Amino acid sequence: MRLIQGESQYWAVGRNFVARVPSDRLGADGRPTPEVAASLEARDHTMAPASDVFGLTVLVTTKCNLACSYCFQNAELPKPGAGSPLRIPGSTVDDTKVADIMAFTRRRMAELDKTSVNLMLFGGEPTMYLDSCVKLLDGCRDIGLAGAAMISNGTLLTAPAAVALENAGLQWVQITLDGDKAEHDRSRITIGGRGTFEQILRNVEEASAKTALKWHLRVILNGDSIKGVDGLVGRLADRLEPDKFMMTFSLVYDVGLGYDKSMRHSADLGHRLAGLHRQAIDAGFTVGAPRVVDCQFCEEVGGTTGAVVNSDGSLYSCYHSAGQPGYDLGTVTAGYEPDKVASRWVNCGYETEGVDKAAARLQGDIVDAAILDHLYAKGQLGKVTSGQPAPAGH
């Protein structure tokens, strides 16, 4: 559980709840009294019923039509004008792999007593192979599709494509923007070097008007893009229907390749991000929920709650490691290899171990307190605690 100090109250953020601790429940030191803290801890440790949902992430392809410099699937920093950077090995799910993945999923669900599946379509860029996305959705519907989301760069997600995916069972789409137009078009570029802001926004605008899909706009900020991001929220609110969209702001990290635009966590940066989230709330967007959540894929060693499947059929512990040499754990046809699981299992964020975790926690607490304070003041606290998917990175 996290105890976060707000403007005039504390917030308790547990695995299954968010609770306000008003000022009359605070002690002389300004923190929740021992009795209140103990009660909240007991609530947090109340075991939630075991989930009967199996989490399945599939990298539809490891290929991508963009050349983003900071992508964690790059094997080196791209060189200006050099086209596509060197990436993890390229592969794509075909019909045989779809069948193999579905057979593996059925076996694992039976072994783990799961009755339905949550599907995440990942890449590369999954919409490069729309038919494979639809076939995976169809396959999961046959075994009980509880939820389905996709992480896409949005460049190929036209309205007809979105309709086809929704008809097959897709519910959520995450789209990443690299700040406002100027910086985005310097950073999130095609292999030929062309900016993509207008193309993405046009596709999202048209697709969101033609479907009932829910959308997560993930705005990535670096040392350059944060300077000009203030106009982005208004620009998006003018062109989109904010009540269909969740918006989050997050930082881009160097994953060991020498990316030099990342920012250090700090209290000042936390207050800056807090202001952006308040701006998004005031514009009508939903924001990411402060939470304490175990990853459905990597938290428990051995894939007992879910699986991450690369497009070549290899198994991994999380989507950050998928396709990376030396992190494979087995295959969908042969299953997990115990020796590899024991030595290679990693958790989300393993490649950013140089991050100052104390500074990151402080910054996160500042942002989350601001979100909760602002929603409480506006009478909208329920908006942040109502079944949103955990933000993902790409």
Short mmCIF file of N, CA and C in Angstrom, two decimals, residues 6 19 25 47 78 81 125 145 155-156 188 190 202 214 217 244-245 264 279 284 297 306 326 341-342 347 350 362 379:
data_model
loop_
_atom_site.label_atom_id
_atom_site.label_comp_id
_atom_site.label_asym_id
_atom_site.label_seq_id
_atom_site.Cartn_x
_atom_site.Cartn_y
_atom_site.Cartn_z
N GLY A 6 -1.51 14.48 0.31
CA GLY A 6 -2.14 15.44 -0.57
C GLY A 6 -2.11 16.84 0.03
N ALA A 19 -8.42 5.27 -0.97
CA ALA A 19 -9.19 5.81 0.14
C ALA A 19 -8.62 7.16 0.56
N ARG A 25 -8.39 12.53 10.77
CA ARG A 25 -7.82 11.20 11.03
C ARG A 25 -6.29 11.22 11.02
N MET A 47 -7.01 -10.62 1.06
CA MET A 47 -6.76 -11.27 -0.22
C MET A 47 -7.95 -11.11 -1.15
N PRO A 78 19.40 4.93 -33.77
CA PRO A 78 19.38 5.16 -35.21
C PRO A 78 20.26 6.34 -35.60
N GLY A 81 18.97 9.99 -40.97
CA GLY A 81 18.89 9.72 -42.40
C GLY A 81 19.24 8.31 -42.81
N GLU A 125 4.69 -3.09 -34.72
CA GLU A 125 3.42 -2.43 -34.98
C GLU A 125 2.41 -3.47 -35.44
N LEU A 145 -13.14 -14.58 -24.27
CA LEU A 145 -12.40 -13.32 -24.29
C LEU A 145 -12.98 -12.37 -23.25
N THR A 155 -0.42 4.91 -36.97
CA THR A 155 -0.25 5.38 -38.34
C THR A 155 -1.07 4.60 -39.35
N LEU A 156 -1.37 3.35 -39.05
CA LEU A 156 -2.13 2.49 -39.96
C LEU A 156 -3.52 2.18 -39.43
N ARG A 188 9.05 10.81 -33.56
CA ARG A 188 8.25 9.63 -33.97
C ARG A 188 8.07 9.71 -35.48
N THR A 190 8.67 8.14 -39.64
CA THR A 190 8.67 6.96 -40.48
C THR A 190 10.11 6.56 -40.80
N ARG A 202 -5.31 12.23 -37.21
CA ARG A 202 -6.42 12.07 -38.15
C ARG A 202 -7.03 10.67 -38.04
N LYS A 214 -12.38 2.31 -26.59
CA LYS A 214 -11.82 3.22 -25.59
C LYS A 214 -10.35 3.43 -25.93
N LEU A 217 -4.34 7.72 -24.59
CA LEU A 217 -3.32 8.56 -25.20
C LEU A 217 -2.15 8.67 -24.22
N LYS A 244 -14.03 9.85 -24.38
CA LYS A 244 -13.66 8.53 -24.90
C LYS A 244 -12.20 8.19 -24.62
N PHE A 245 -11.47 9.13 -24.01
CA PHE A 245 -10.02 8.99 -23.95
C PHE A 245 -9.49 9.09 -22.52
N ARG A 264 15.91 13.38 -15.47
CA ARG A 264 16.03 12.79 -14.14
C ARG A 264 14.76 13.08 -13.33
N GLN A 279 -4.59 19.73 -16.13
CA GLN A 279 -5.06 20.33 -17.37
C GLN A 279 -5.88 19.31 -18.16
N GLY A 284 -11.61 17.37 -19.77
CA GLY A 284 -12.59 16.30 -19.92
C GLY A 284 -12.02 14.92 -20.13
N PHE A 297 1.78 -10.55 -15.98
CA PHE A 297 2.66 -11.42 -16.77
C PHE A 297 3.94 -11.79 -16.03
N GLY A 306 -0.21 -15.58 -16.57
CA GLY A 306 -0.31 -15.14 -17.96
C GLY A 306 0.94 -15.51 -18.72
N GLY A 326 18.78 -13.94 -25.43
CA GLY A 326 19.13 -14.45 -24.11
C GLY A 326 18.03 -14.38 -23.07
N VAL A 341 13.67 -20.48 -17.13
CA VAL A 341 12.81 -19.68 -16.26
C VAL A 341 13.57 -19.27 -15.01
N ALA A 342 14.32 -20.19 -14.44
CA ALA A 342 15.05 -19.92 -13.20
C ALA A 342 16.13 -18.87 -13.38
N ASN A 347 11.55 -8.81 -14.60
CA ASN A 347 10.32 -8.05 -14.40
C ASN A 347 10.32 -6.78 -15.23
N TYR A 350 13.22 -3.90 -16.11
CA TYR A 350 14.55 -4.42 -15.76
C TYR A 350 15.67 -3.67 -16.48
N LEU A 362 9.17 9.72 -5.19
CA LEU A 362 8.77 11.06 -4.78
C LEU A 362 8.01 11.75 -5.90
N GLY A 379 -15.34 16.50 -7.53
CA GLY A 379 -16.38 15.49 -7.35
C GLY A 379 -16.31 14.38 -8.39
#
